[in-house]
Coordinates of C-alpha atoms and ligand atoms in Angstrom, one line a residue:
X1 CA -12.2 22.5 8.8
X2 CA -11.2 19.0 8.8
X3 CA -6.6 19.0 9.6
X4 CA -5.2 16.1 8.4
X5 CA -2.1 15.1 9.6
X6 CA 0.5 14.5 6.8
X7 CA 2.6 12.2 8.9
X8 CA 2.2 8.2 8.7
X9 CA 1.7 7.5 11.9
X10 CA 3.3 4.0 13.6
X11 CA 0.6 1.5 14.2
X12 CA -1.0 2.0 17.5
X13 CA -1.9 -1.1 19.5
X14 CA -5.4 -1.9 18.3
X15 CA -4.3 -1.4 15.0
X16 CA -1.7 -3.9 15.5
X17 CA -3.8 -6.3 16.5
X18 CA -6.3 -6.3 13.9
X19 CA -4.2 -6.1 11.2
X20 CA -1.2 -7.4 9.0
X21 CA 1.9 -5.6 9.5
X22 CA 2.0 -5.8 5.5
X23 CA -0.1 -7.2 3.2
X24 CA -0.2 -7.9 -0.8
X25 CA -3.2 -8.3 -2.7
X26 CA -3.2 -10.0 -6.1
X27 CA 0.5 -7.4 -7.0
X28 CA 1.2 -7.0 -10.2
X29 CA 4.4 -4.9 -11.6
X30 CA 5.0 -5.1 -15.1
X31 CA 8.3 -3.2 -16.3
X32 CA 8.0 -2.0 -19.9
X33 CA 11.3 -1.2 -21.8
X34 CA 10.5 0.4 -25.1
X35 CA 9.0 -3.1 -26.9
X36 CA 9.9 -5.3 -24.4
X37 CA 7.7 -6.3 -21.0
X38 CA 8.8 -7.8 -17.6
X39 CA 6.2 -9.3 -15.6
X40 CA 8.4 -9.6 -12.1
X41 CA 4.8 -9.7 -10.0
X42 CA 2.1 -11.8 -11.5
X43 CA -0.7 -11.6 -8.8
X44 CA 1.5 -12.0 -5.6
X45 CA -1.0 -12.1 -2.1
X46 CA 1.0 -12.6 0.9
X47 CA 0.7 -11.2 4.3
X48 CA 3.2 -10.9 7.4
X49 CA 1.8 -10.8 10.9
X50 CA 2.8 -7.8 13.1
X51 CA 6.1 -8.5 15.0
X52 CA 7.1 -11.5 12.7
X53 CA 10.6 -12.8 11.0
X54 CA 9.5 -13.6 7.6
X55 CA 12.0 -15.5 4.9
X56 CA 11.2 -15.0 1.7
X57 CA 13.2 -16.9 -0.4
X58 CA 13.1 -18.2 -4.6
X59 CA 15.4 -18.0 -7.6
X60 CA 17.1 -15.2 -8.8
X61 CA 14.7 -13.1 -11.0
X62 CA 11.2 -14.4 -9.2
X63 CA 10.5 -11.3 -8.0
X64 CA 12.1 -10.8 -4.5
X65 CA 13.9 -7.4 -5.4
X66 CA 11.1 -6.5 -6.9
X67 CA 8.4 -6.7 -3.1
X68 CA 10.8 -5.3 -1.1
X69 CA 10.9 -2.3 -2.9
X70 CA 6.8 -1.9 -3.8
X71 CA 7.0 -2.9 0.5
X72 CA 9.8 0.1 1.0
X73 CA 7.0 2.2 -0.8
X74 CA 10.0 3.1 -3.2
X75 CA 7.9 1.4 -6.6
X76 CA 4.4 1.4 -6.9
X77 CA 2.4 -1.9 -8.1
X78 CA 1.1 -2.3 -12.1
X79 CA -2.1 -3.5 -10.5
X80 CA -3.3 -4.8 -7.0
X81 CA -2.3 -3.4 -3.2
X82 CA 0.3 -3.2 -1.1
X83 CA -1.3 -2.6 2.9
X84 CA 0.3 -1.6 5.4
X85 CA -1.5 -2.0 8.7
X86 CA -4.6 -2.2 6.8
X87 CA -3.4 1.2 4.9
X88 CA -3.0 1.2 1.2
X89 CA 0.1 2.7 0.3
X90 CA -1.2 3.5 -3.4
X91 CA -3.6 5.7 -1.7
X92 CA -0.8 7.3 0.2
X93 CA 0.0 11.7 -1.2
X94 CA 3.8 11.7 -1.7
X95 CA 3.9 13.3 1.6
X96 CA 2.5 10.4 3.1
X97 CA 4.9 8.2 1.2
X98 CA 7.9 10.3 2.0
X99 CA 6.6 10.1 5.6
X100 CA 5.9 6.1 5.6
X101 CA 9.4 5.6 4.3
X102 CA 10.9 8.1 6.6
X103 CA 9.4 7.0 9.7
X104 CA 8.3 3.3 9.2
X105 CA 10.5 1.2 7.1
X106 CA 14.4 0.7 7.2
X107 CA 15.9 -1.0 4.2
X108 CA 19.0 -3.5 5.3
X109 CA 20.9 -4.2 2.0
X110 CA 23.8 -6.4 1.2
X111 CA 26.4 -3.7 1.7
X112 CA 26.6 0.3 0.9
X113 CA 24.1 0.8 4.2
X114 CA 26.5 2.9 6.3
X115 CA 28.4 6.2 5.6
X116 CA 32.5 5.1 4.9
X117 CA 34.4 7.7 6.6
X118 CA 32.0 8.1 9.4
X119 CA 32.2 6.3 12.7
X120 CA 30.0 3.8 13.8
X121 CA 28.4 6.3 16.5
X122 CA 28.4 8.7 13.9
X123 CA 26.1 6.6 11.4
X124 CA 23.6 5.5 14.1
X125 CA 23.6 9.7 15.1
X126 CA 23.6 10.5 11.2
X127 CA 20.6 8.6 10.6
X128 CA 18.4 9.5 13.7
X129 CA 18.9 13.4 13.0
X130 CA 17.4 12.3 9.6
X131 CA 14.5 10.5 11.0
X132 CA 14.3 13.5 13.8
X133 CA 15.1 11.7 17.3
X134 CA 14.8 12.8 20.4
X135 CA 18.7 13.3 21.9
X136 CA 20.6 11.4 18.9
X137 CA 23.8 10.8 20.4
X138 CA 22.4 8.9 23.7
X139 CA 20.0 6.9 21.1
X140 CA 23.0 5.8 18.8
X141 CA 25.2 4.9 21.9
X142 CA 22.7 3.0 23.7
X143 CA 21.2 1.0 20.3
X144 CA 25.6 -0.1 19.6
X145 CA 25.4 -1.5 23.1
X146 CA 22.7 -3.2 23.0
X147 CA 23.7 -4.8 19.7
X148 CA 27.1 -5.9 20.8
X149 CA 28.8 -2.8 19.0
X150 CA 29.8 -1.0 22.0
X151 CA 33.5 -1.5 21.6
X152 CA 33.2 -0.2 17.8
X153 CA 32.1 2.6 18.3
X154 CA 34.3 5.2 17.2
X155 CA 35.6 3.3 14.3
X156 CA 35.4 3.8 11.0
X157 CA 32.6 2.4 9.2
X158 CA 34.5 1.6 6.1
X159 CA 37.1 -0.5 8.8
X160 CA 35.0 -2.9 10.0
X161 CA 34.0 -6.0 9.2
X162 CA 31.0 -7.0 6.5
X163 CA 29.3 -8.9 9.5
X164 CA 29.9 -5.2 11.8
X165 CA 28.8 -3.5 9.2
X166 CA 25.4 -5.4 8.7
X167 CA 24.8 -5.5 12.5
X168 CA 25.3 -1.5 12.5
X169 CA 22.6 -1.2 9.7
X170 CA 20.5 -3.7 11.9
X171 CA 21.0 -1.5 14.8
X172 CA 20.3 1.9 13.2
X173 CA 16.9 0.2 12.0
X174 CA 16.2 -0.5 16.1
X175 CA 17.4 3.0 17.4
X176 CA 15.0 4.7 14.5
X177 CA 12.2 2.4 15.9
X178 CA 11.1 1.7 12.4
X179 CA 8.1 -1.0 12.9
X180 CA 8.4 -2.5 9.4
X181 CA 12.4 -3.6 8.6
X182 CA 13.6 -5.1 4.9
X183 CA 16.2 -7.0 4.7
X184 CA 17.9 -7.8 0.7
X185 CA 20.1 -11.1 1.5
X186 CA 22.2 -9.3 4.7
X187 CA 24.1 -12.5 5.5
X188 CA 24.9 -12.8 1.7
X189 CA 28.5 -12.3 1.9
X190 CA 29.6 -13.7 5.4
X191 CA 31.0 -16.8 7.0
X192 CA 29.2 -19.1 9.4
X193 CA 29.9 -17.2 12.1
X194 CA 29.1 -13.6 11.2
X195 CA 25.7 -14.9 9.5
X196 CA 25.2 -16.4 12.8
X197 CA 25.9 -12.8 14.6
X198 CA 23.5 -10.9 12.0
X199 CA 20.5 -13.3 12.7
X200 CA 20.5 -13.1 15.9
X201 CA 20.2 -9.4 15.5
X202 CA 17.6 -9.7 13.5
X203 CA 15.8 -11.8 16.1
X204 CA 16.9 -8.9 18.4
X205 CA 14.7 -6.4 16.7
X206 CA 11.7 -8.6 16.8
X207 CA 11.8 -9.9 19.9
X208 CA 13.3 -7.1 22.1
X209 CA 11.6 -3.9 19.6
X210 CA 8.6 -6.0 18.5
X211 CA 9.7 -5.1 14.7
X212 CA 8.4 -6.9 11.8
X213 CA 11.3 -8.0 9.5
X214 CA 11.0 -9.3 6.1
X215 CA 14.3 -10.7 4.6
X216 CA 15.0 -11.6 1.5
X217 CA 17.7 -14.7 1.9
X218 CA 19.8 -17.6 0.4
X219 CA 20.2 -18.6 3.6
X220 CA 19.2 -21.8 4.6
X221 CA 19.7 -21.0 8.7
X222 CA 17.9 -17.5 8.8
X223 CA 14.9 -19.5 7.1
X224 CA 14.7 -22.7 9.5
X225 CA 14.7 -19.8 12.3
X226 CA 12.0 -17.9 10.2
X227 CA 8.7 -17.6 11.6
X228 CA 7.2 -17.9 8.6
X229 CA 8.6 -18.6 4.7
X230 CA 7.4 -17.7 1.6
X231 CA 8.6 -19.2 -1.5
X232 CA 8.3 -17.5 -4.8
X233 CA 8.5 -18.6 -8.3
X234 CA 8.0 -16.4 -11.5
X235 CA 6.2 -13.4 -9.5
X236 CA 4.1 -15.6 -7.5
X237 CA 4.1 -17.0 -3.8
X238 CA 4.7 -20.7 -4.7
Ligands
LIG1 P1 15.0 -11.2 -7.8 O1 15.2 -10.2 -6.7 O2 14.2 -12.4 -7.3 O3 16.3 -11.7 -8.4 P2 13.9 -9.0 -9.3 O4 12.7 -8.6 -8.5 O5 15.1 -8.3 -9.2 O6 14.1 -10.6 -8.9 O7 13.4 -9.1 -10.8 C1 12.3 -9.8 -11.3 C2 12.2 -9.6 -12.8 O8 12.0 -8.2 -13.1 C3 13.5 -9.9 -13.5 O9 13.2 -10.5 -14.8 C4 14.2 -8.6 -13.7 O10 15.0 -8.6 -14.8 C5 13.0 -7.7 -13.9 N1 13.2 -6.3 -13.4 C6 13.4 -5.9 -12.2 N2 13.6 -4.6 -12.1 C7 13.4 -4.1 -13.3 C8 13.5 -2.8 -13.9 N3 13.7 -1.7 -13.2 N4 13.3 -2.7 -15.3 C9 13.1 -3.8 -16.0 N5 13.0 -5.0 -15.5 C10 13.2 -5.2 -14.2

């Protein structure tokens, strides 16, 4: 009897190297409100190389809301594919979705990514039990170190600053070891200086957990640091 494993398993090593940490092939997702139709993908193909910072960047209402969450595996395309590491998520059970979004992607939004009235330590430990780590507690204290966060630690989310905040969702992400990490405009809101902090988290996770991180930005800093840019216009990569 053939035993399938439900889980998504995190690329291993050859995989890695032979394929696309994400891919998107000819997307299409048309939203349909009783008469009305929304084309927000009209045959995007892009692809981001394993362990890459990608920018992707366009006016509001191109589409950019609308990949990160058919990349999240929270939407499903109209028409086309959406790979990751050469697997099709449309191909995916639920329990392989559920799975791929448990164990594989973190979502960095603007703001709302921590827990108020928690403390910082208790977010990062929140979020591992969720994800079930190995020995939360050491994992959370060790990932707010290594981020800078150290000193924060047991204050209250809701307290600290926007920048903090972001940098605490960045670290979660690394202390989860998600491979695949989504950023919707995290340096929106800050000044100069906190963007500044946040980016260079974001490099953090690629260069010292080997993530790949797709962000969705305004900014014109974290996209001169980018690896790679894509530009959208009306659904498609421009
Ligand atoms: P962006 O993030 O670039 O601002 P979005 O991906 O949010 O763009 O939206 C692309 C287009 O799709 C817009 O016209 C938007 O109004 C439409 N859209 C997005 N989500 C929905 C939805 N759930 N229902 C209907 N239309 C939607």
């Amino acid at each position: 009897m053939e035993v399938r494993s439900l889980y998504v398993e995190p690329p291993k090593e050859a995989e890695e190297r032979d394929w696309p940490a994400l891919q998107f092939l000819d997307v299409f997702r048309i939203f349909t409100s009783g008469p009305t139709e929304t084309v927000a993908l009209r045959g995007l193909s892009l692809e981001v190389g394993s362990g890459k910072l990608v920018a992707v960047r366009g006016p509001s209402g191109c589409g950019k809301s609308t990949l990160l969450h058919l990349a999240a595996g929270l939407d499903q395309p109209s028409a086309g594919e959406v790979r990751f590491f050469g697997r099709a998520l449309g191909r995916m059970s639920e329990q392989e979705l559920a799975s791929y979004r448990a164990r594989n992607v973190a979502v960095v939004f603007q703001r709302g990514n921590l827990w108020p009235s928690l403390t910082a330590q208790e977010n990062l430990e929140t979020t591992l039990r969720l994800s079930e780590s190995n020995d939360p507690s050491r994992a959370a204290r060790e990932a707010l170190e290594q981020f800078g966060l150290g000193h924060r630690r047991t204050q209250r989310a809701a307290t600290l600053s926007g920048g903090e905040q972001q940098r605490i969702a960045i670290a979660s992400a690394a202390a989860r070891g998600a491979p695949l990490v989504l950023a919707d405009e995290p340096t929106g809101e800050l000044d100069s200086t906190n963007e500044k902090l946040v980016i260079d988290a974001l490099h953090r996770l690629r260069d010292d957990h080997g993530t790949t991180v797709v962000i969705v930005t305004h900014s014109v800093t974290l996209a001169e640091q980018a690896d790679a840019v894509i530009e959208m216009r009306d659904g498609m990569a421009a």
